[in-house]
N, CA and C of each residue as an Amber inpcrd file, in Angstrom:
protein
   609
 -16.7500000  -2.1460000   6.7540000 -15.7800000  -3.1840000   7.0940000
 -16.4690000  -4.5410000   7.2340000 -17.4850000  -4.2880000   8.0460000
 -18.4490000  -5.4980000   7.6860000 -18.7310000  -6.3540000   7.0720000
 -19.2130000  -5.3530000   5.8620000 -19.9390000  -5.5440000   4.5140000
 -19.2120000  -6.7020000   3.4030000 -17.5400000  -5.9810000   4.3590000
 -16.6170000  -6.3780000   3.4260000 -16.1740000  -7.6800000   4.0280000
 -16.0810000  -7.5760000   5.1630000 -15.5860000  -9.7230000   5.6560000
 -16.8440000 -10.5740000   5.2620000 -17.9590000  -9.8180000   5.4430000
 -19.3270000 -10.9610000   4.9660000 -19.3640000 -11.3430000   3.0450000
 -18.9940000 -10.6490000   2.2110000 -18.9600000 -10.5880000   1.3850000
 -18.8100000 -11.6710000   0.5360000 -17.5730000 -12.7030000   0.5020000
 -17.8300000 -13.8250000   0.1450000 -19.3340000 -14.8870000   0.5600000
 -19.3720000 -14.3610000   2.0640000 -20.7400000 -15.8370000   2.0380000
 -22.2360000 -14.8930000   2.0480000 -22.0410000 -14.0940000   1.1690000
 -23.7260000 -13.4210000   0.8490000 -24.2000000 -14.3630000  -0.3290000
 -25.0470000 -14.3300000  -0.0330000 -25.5340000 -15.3520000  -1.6130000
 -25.8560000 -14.3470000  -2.9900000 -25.8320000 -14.9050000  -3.8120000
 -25.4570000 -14.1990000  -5.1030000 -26.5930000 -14.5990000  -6.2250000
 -27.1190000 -13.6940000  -6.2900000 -27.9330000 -14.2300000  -7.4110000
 -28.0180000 -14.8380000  -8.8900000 -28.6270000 -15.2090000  -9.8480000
 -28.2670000 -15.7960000 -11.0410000 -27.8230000 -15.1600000 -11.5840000
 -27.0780000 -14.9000000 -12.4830000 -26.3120000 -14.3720000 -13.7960000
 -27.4030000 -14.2420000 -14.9390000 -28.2320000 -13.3580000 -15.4250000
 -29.4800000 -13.6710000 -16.1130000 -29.4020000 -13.0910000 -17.1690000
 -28.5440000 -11.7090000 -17.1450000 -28.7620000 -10.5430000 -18.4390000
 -26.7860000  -9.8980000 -18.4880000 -27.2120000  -9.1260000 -19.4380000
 -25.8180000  -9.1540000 -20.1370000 -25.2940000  -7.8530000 -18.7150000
 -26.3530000  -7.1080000 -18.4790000 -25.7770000  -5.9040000 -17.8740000
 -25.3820000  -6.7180000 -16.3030000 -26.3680000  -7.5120000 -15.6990000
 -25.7940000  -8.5350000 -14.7240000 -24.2910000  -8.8290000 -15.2600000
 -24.1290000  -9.3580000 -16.0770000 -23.0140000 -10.0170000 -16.1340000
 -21.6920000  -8.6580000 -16.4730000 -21.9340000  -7.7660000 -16.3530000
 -20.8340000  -7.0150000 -16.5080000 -20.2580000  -6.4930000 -14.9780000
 -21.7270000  -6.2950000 -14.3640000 -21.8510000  -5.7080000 -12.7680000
 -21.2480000  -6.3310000 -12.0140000 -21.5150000  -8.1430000 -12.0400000
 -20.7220000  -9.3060000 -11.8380000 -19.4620000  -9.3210000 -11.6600000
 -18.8710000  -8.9520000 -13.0090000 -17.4900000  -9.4950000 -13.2560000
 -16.8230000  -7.9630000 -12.7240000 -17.1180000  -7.0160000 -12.7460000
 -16.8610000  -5.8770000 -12.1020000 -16.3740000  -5.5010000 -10.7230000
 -17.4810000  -5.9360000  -9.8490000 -17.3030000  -6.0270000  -8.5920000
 -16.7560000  -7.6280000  -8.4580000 -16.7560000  -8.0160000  -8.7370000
 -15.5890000  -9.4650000  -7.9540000 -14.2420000  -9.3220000  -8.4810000
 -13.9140000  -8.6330000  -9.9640000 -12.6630000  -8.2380000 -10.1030000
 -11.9180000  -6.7160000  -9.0840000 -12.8140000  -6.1530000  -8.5730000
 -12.2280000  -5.0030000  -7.4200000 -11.9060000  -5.8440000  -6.1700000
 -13.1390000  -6.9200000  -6.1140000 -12.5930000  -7.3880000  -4.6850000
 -11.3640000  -8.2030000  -4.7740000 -11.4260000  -8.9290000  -5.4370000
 -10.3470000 -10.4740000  -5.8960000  -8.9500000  -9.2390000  -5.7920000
  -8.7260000  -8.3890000  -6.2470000  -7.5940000  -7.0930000  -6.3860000
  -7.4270000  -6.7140000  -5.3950000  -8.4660000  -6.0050000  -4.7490000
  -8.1400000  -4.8510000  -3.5320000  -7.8350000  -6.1510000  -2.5540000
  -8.4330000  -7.4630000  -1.8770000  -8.1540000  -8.2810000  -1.3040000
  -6.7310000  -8.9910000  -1.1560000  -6.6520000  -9.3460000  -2.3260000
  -5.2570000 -10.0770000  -2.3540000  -3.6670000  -8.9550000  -2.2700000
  -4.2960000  -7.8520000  -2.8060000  -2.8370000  -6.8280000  -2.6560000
  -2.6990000  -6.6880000  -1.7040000  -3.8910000  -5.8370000  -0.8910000
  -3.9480000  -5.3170000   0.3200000  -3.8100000  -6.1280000   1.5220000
  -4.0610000  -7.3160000   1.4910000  -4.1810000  -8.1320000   2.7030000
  -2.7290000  -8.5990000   2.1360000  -1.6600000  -9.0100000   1.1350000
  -0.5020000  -9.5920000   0.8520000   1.2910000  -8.4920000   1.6170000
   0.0840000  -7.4040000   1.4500000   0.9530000  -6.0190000   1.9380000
   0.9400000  -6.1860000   3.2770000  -0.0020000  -6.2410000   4.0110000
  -0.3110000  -5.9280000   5.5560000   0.3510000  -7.1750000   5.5690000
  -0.0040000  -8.1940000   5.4750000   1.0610000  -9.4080000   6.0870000
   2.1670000  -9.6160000   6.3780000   2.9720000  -8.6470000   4.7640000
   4.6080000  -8.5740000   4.5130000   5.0040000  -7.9970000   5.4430000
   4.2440000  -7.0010000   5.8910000   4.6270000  -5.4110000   6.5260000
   5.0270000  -5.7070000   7.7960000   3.9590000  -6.6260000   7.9600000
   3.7460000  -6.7010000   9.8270000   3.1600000  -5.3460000  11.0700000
   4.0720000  -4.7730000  11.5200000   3.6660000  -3.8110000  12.8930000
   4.0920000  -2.8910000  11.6930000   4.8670000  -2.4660000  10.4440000
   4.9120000  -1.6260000   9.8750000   3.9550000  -0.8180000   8.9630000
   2.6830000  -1.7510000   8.9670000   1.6860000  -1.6090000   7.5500000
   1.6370000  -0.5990000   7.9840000   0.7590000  -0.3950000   9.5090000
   0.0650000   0.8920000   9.4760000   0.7320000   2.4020000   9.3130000
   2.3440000   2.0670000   9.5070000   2.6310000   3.4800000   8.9240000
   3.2910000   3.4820000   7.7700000   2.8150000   2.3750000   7.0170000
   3.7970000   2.4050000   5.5340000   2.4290000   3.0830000   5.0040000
   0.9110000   2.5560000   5.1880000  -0.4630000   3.2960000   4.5480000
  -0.5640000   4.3870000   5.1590000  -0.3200000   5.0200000   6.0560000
  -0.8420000   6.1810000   6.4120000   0.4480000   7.5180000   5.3310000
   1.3980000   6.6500000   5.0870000   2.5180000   7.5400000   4.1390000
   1.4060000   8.0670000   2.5170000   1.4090000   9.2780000   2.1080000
   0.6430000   9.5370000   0.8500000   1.5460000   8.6870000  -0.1560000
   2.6900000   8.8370000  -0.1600000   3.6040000   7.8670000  -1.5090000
   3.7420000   6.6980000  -1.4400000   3.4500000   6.3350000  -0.2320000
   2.9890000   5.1780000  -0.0170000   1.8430000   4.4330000  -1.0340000
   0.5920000   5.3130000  -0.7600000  -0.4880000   4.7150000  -1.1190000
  -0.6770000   4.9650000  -2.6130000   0.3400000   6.4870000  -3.2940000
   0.1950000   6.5720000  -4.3490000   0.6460000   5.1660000  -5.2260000
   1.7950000   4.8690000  -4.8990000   2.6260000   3.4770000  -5.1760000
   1.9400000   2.1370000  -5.2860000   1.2600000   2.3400000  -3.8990000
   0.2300000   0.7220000  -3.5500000  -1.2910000   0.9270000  -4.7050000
  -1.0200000   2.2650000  -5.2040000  -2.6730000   2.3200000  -6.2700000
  -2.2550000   1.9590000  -7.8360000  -0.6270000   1.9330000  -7.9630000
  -0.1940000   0.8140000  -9.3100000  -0.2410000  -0.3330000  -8.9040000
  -0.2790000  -0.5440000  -7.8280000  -0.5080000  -2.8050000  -7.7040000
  -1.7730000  -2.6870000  -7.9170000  -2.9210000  -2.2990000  -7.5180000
  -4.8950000  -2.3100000  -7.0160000  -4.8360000  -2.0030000  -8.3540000
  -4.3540000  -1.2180000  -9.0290000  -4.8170000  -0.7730000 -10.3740000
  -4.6350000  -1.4980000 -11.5330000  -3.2040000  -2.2040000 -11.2220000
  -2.6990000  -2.7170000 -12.4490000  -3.3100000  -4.5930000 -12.2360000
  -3.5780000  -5.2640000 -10.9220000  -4.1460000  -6.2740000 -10.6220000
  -5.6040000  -6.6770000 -10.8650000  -6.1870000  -5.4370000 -10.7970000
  -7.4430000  -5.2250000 -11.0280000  -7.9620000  -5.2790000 -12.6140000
  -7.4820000  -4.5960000 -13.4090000  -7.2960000  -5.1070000 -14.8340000
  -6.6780000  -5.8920000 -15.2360000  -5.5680000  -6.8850000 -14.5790000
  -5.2640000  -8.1150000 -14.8440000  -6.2730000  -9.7390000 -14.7760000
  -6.7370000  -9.3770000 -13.6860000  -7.7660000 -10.0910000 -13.1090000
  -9.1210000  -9.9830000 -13.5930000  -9.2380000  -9.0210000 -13.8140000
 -10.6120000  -8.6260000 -14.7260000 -10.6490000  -9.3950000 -16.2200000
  -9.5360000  -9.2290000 -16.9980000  -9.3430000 -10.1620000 -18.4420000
  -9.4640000 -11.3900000 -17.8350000  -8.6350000 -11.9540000 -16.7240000
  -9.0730000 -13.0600000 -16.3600000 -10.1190000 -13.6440000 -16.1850000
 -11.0920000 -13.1790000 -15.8570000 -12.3180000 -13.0490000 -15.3490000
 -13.5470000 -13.3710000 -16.7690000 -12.9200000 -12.3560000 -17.0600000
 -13.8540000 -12.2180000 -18.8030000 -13.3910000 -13.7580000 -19.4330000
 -12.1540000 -14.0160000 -19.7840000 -11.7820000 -15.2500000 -20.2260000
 -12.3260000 -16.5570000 -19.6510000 -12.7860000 -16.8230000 -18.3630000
 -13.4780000 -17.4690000 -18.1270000 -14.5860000 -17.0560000 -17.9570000
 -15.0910000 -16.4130000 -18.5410000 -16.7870000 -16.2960000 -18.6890000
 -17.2870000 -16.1800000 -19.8050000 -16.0730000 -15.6620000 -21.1780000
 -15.8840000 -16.1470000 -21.9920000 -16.0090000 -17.3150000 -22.6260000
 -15.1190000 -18.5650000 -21.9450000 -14.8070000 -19.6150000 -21.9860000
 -16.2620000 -21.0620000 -21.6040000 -16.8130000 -20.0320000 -20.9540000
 -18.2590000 -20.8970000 -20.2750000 -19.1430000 -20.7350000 -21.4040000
 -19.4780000 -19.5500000 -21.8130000 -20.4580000 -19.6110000 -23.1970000
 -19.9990000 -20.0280000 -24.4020000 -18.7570000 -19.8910000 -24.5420000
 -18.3450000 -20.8220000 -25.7810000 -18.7640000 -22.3350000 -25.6510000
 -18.4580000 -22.8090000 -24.5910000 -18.8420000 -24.3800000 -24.4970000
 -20.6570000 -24.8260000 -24.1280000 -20.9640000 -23.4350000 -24.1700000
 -22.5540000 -23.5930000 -24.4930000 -22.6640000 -23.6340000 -25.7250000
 -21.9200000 -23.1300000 -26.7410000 -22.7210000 -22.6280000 -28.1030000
 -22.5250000 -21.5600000 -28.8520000 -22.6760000 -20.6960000 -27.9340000
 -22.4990000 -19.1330000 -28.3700000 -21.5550000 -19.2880000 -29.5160000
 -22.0520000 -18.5540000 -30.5330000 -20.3810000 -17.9940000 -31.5740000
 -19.8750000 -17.5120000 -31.3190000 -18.4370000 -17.7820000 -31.5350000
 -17.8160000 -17.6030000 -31.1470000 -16.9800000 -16.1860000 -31.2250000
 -17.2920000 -15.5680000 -32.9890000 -17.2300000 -14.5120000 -33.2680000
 -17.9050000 -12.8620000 -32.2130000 -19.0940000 -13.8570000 -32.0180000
 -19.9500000 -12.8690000 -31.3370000 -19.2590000 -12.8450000 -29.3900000
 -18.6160000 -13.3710000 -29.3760000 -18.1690000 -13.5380000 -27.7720000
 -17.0890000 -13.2210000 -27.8360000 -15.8050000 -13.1700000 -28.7310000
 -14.7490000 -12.3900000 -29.0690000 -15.0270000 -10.7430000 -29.0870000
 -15.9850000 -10.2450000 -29.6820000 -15.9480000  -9.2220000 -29.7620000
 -16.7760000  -8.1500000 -28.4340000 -17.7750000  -8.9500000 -28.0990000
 -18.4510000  -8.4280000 -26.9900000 -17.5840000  -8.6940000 -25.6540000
 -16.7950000  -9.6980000 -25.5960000 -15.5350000  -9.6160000 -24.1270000
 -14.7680000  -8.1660000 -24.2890000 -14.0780000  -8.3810000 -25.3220000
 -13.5320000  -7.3580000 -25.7800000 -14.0710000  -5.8140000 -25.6960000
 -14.9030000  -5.7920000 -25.7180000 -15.5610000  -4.2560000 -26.0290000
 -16.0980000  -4.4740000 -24.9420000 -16.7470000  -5.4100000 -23.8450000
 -16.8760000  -4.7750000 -22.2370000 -15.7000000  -4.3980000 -21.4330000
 -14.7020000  -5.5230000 -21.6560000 -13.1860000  -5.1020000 -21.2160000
 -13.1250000  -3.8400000 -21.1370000 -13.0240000  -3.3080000 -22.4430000
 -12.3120000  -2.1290000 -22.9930000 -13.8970000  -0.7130000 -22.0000000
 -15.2070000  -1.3240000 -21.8060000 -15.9200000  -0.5980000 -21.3730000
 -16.5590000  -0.1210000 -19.7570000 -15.4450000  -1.4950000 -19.0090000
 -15.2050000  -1.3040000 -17.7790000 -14.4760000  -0.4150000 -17.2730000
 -13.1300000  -0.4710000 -17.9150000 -11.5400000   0.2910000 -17.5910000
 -12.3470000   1.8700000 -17.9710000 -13.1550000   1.6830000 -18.9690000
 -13.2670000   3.4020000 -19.4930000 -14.0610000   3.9390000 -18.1880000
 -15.0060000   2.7330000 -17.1570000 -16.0920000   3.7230000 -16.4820000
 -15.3750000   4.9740000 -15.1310000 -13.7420000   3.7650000 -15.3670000
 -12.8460000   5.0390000 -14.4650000 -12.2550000   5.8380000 -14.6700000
 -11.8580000   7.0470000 -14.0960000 -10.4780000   7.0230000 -14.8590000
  -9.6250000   7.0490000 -14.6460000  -8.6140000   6.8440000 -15.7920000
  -7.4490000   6.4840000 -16.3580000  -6.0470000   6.7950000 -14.9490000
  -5.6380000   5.8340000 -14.6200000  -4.4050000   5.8570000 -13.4260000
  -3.5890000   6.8180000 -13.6670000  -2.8220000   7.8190000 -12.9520000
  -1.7540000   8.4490000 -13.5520000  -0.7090000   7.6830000 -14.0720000
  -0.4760000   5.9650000 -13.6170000   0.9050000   5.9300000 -14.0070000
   0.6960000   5.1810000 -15.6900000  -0.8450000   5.1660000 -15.9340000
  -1.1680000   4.6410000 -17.0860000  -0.6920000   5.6220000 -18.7820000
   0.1940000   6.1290000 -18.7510000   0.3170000   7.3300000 -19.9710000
  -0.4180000   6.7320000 -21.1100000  -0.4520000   5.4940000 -21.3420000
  -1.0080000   4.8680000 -22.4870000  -2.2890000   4.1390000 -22.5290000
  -2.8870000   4.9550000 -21.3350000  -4.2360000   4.3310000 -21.0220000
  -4.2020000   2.2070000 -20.7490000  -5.2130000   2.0600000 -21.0660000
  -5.6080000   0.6390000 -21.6290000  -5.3810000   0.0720000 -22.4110000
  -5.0330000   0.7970000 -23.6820000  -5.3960000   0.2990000 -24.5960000
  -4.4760000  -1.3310000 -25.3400000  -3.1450000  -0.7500000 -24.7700000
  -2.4630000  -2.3720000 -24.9710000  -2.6890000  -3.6140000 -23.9480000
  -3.4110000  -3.1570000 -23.1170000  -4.2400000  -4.3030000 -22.7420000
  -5.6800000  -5.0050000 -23.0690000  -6.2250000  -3.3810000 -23.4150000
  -7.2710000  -4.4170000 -24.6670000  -7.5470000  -4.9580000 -25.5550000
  -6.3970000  -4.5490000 -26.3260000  -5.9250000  -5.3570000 -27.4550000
  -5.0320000  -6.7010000 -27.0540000  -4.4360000  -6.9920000 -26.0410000
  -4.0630000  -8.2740000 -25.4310000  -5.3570000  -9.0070000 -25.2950000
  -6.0390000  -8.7490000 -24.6560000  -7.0290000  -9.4720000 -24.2390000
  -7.7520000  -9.6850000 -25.1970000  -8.3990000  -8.8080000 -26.5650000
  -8.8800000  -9.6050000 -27.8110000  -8.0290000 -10.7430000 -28.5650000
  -6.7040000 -10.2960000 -28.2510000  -6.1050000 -11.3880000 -28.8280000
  -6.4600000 -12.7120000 -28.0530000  -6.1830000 -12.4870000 -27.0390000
  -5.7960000 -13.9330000 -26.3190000  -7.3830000 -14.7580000 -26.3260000
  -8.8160000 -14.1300000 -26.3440000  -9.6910000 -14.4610000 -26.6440000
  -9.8250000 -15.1470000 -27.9540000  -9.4690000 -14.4530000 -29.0100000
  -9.6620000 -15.1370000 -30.2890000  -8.4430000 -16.2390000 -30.7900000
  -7.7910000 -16.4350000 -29.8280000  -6.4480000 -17.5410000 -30.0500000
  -6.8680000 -18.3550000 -28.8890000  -7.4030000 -18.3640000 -27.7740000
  -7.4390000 -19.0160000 -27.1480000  -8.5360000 -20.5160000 -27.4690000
  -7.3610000 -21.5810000 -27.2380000  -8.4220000 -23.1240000 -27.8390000
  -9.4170000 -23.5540000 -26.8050000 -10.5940000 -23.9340000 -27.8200000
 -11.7320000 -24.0610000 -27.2190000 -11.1210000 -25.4840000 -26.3850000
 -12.1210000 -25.5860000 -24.7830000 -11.7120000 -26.4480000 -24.1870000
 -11.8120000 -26.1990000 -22.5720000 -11.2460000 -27.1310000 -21.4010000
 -11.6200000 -26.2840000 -19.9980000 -10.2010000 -25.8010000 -19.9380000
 -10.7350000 -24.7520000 -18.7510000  -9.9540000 -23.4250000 -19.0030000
  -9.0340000 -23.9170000 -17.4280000  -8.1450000 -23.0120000 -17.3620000
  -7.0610000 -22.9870000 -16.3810000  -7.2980000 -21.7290000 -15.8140000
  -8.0540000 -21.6210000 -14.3320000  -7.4080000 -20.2950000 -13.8270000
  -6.7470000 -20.2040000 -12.8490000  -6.1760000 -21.1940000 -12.8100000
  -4.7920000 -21.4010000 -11.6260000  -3.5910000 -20.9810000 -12.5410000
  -3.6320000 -21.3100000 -13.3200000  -2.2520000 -20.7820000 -14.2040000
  -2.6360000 -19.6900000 -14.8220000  -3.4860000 -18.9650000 -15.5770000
  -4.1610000 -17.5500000 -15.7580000  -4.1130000 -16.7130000 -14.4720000
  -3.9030000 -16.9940000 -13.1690000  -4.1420000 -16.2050000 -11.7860000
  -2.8180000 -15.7720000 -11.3310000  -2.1200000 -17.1520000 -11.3780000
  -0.4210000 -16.9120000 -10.9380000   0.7580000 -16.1020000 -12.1730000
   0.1930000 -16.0820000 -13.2770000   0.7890000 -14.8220000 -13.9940000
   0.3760000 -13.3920000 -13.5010000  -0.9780000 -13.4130000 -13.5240000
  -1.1320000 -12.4890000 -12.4030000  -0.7140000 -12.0890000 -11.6750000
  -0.8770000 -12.4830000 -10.6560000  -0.0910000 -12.5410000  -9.4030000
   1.5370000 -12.0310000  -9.2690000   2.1890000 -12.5580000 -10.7050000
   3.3480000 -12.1810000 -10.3410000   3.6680000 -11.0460000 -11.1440000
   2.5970000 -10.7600000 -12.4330000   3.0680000  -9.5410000 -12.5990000
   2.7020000  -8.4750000 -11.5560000   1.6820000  -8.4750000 -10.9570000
   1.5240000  -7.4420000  -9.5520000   2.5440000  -7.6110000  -8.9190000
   2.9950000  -8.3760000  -8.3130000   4.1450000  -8.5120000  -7.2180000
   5.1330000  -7.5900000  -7.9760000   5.5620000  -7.6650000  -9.5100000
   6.3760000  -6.7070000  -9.7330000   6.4950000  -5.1780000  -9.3960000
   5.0050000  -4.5860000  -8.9230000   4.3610000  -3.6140000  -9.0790000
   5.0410000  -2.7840000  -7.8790000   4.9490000  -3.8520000  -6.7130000
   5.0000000  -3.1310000  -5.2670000   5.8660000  -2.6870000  -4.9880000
   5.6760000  -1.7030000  -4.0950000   6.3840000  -0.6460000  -3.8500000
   7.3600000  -0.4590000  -2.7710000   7.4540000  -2.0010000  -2.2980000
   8.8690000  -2.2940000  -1.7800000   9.0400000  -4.1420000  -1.8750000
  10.4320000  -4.4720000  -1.6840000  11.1270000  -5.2290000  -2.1630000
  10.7640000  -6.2590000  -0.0890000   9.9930000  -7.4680000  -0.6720000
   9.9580000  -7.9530000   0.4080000  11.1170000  -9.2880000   0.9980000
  11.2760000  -9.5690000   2.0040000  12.5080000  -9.9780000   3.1680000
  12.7830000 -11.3300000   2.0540000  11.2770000 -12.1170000   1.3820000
  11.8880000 -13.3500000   0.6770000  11.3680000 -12.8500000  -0.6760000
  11.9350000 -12.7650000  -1.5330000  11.2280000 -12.4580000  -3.2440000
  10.4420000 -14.0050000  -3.6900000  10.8540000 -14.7400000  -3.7270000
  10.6690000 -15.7680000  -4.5550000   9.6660000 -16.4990000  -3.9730000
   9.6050000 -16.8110000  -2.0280000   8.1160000 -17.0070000  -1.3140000
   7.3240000 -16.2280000  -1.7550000   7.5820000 -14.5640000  -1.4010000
   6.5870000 -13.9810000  -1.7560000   5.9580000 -13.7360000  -2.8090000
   5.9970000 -13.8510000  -4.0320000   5.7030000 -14.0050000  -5.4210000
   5.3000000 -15.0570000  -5.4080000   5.1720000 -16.3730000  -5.0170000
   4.7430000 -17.1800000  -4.7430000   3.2430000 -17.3310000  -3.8510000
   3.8570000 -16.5180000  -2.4480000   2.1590000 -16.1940000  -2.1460000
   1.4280000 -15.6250000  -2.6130000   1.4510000 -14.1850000  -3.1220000
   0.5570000 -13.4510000  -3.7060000   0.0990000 -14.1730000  -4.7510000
   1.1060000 -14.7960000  -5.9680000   0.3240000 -15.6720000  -6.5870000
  -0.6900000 -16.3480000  -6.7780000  -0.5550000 -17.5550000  -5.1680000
  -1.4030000 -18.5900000  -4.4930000  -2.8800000 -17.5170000  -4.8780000
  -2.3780000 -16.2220000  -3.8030000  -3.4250000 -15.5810000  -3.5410000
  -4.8980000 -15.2030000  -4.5620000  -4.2700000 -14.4950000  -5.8320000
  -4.6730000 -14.4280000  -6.9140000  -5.7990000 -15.9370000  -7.1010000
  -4.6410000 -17.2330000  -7.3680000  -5.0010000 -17.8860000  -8.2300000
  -6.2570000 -18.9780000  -7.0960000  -6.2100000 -18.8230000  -6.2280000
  -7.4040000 -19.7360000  -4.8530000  -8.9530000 -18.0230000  -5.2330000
  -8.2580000 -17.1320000  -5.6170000  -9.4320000 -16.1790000  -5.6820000
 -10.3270000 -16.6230000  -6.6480000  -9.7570000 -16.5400000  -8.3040000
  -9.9340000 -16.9400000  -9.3330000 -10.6170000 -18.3450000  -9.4730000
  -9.6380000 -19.3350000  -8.7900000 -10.4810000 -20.6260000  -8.6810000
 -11.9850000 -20.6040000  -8.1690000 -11.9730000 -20.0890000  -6.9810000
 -13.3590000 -19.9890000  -6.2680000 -14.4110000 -19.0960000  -7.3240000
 -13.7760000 -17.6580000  -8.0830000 -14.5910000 -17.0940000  -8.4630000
 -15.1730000 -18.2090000  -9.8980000 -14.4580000 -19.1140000 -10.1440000
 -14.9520000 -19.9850000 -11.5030000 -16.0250000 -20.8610000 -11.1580000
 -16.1020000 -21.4360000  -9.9500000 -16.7050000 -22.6680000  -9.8080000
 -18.4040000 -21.7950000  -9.3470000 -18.0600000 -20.2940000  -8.7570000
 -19.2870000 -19.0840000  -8.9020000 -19.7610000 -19.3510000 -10.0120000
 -18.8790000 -18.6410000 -10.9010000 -19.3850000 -18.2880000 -11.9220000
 -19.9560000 -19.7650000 -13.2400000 -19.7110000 -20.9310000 -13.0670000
 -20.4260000 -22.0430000 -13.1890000 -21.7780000 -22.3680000 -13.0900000
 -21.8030000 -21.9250000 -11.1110000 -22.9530000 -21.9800000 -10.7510000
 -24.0320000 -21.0010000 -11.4900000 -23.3410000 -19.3170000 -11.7130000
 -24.2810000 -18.7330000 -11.3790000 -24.7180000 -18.1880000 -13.0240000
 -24.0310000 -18.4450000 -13.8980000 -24.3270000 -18.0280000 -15.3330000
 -25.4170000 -18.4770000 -15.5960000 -26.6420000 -18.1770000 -16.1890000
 -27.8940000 -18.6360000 -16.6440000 -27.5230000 -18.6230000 -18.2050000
 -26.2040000 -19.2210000 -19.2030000 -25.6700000 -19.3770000 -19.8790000
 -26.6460000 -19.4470000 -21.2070000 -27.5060000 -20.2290000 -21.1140000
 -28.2590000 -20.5340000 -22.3970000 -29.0460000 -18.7970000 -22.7810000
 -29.6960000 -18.1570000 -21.7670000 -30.4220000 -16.7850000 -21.4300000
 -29.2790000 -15.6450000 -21.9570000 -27.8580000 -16.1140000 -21.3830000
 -27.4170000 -14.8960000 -21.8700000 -26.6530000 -14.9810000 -23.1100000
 -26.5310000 -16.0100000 -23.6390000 -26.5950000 -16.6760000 -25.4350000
 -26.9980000 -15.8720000 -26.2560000 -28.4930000 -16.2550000 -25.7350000
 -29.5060000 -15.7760000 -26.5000000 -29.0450000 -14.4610000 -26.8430000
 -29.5760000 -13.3940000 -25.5510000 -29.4270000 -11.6790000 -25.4040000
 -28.2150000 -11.6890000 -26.0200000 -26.4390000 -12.1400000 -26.2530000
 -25.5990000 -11.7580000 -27.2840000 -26.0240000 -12.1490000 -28.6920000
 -26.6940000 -12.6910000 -28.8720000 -26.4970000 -12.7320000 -30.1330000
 -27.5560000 -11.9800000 -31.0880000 -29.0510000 -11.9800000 -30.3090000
 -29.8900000 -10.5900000 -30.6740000 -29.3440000  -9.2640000 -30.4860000
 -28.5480000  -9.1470000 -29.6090000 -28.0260000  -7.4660000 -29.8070000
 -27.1220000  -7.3110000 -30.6790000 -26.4210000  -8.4980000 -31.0810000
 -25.2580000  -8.0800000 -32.4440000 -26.2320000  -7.7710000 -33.9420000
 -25.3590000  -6.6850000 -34.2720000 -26.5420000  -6.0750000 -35.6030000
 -26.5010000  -6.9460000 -36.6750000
């Protein structure tokens, strides 16, 4: 519990190698997810959270928002980190396809949600698209966060007292995560280093 309120102000090391940068975007897309659902729920709930989580259908329900936010946020994530080595240089060919195929190699290291019948896969093919259409330039993840945001809100597993605030906060929530995680991930990319390493490993 600790581990977990200190977590934002631990310091973070450089972004140096490709496998860094997957570990990276990995663990800050679980937290940015499990954070914003879970803390958006307990708020709504009030004196009710604790026995709406201790319900099993409960939590089965609350693991399509964590699940489905978590791979929302994660493309997000990639797209701006994406978006940072393109405006280094990188080809662009070669950063289309390697987002894409970590995307697609994160979601595989779990598995597969029950309510997923169709796996990933039309989301990894979203996300190559939107990579290779997306115009070079600075990126938006305030508006990339709050789509987010509200497709999760669709997710949950009950209907809260205001719809339209609340879709609104969780939104916020998402998109102040995302912001902060960009101006990180700015800092912490060693961009020119991990250039390089994509473009020697493409055959």
């Amino acid at each position: 519990m600790m581990l977990s309120f200190l977590k934002p102000f631990l310091p973070k090391p450089r972004v140096r190698s490709l496998a860094a940068l997957q570990q990276f975007l990995e663990d800050e897309a679980a937290y940015l997810a499990q954070r914003s659902v879970v803390d958006f729920v307990r708020n709504e709930l009030g004196s009710l959270s604790a026995q709406a989580f201790a319900d099993p259908r409960f939590q089965v329900k609350m693991t399509v928002s964590r699940w489905d936010g978590f791979a929302a946020i994660l493309a997000d994530m990639i797209g701006l980190a994406h978006a940072h080595l393109l405006a280094a240089g990188t080809p662009r060919a070669v950063l289309d396809t390697y987002f894409g195929d970590l995307y697609a190699a994160i979601l595989a290291r779990h598995s597969t949600p029950d309510h997923r019948l169709q796996g990933w896969d039309p989301d990894i093919a979203a996300l190559r698209t939107r990579l290779a259409t997306r115009p070079v330039g600075p990126v938006n993840p305030q508006a990339d966060a709050t789509v987010t945001g509200s497709m999760v809100f669709d997710t949950l597993p009950f209907i809260p007292r205001d719809p339209v605030e609340s879709r609104m906060v969780l939104s916020n929530a998402f998109a102040f995560g995302l912001i902060a995680f960009n101006d990180r991930l700015r800092r912490l990319l060693v961009v020119a280093r991990l250039g390089d390493e994509l473009v020697a490993s493409r055959p």
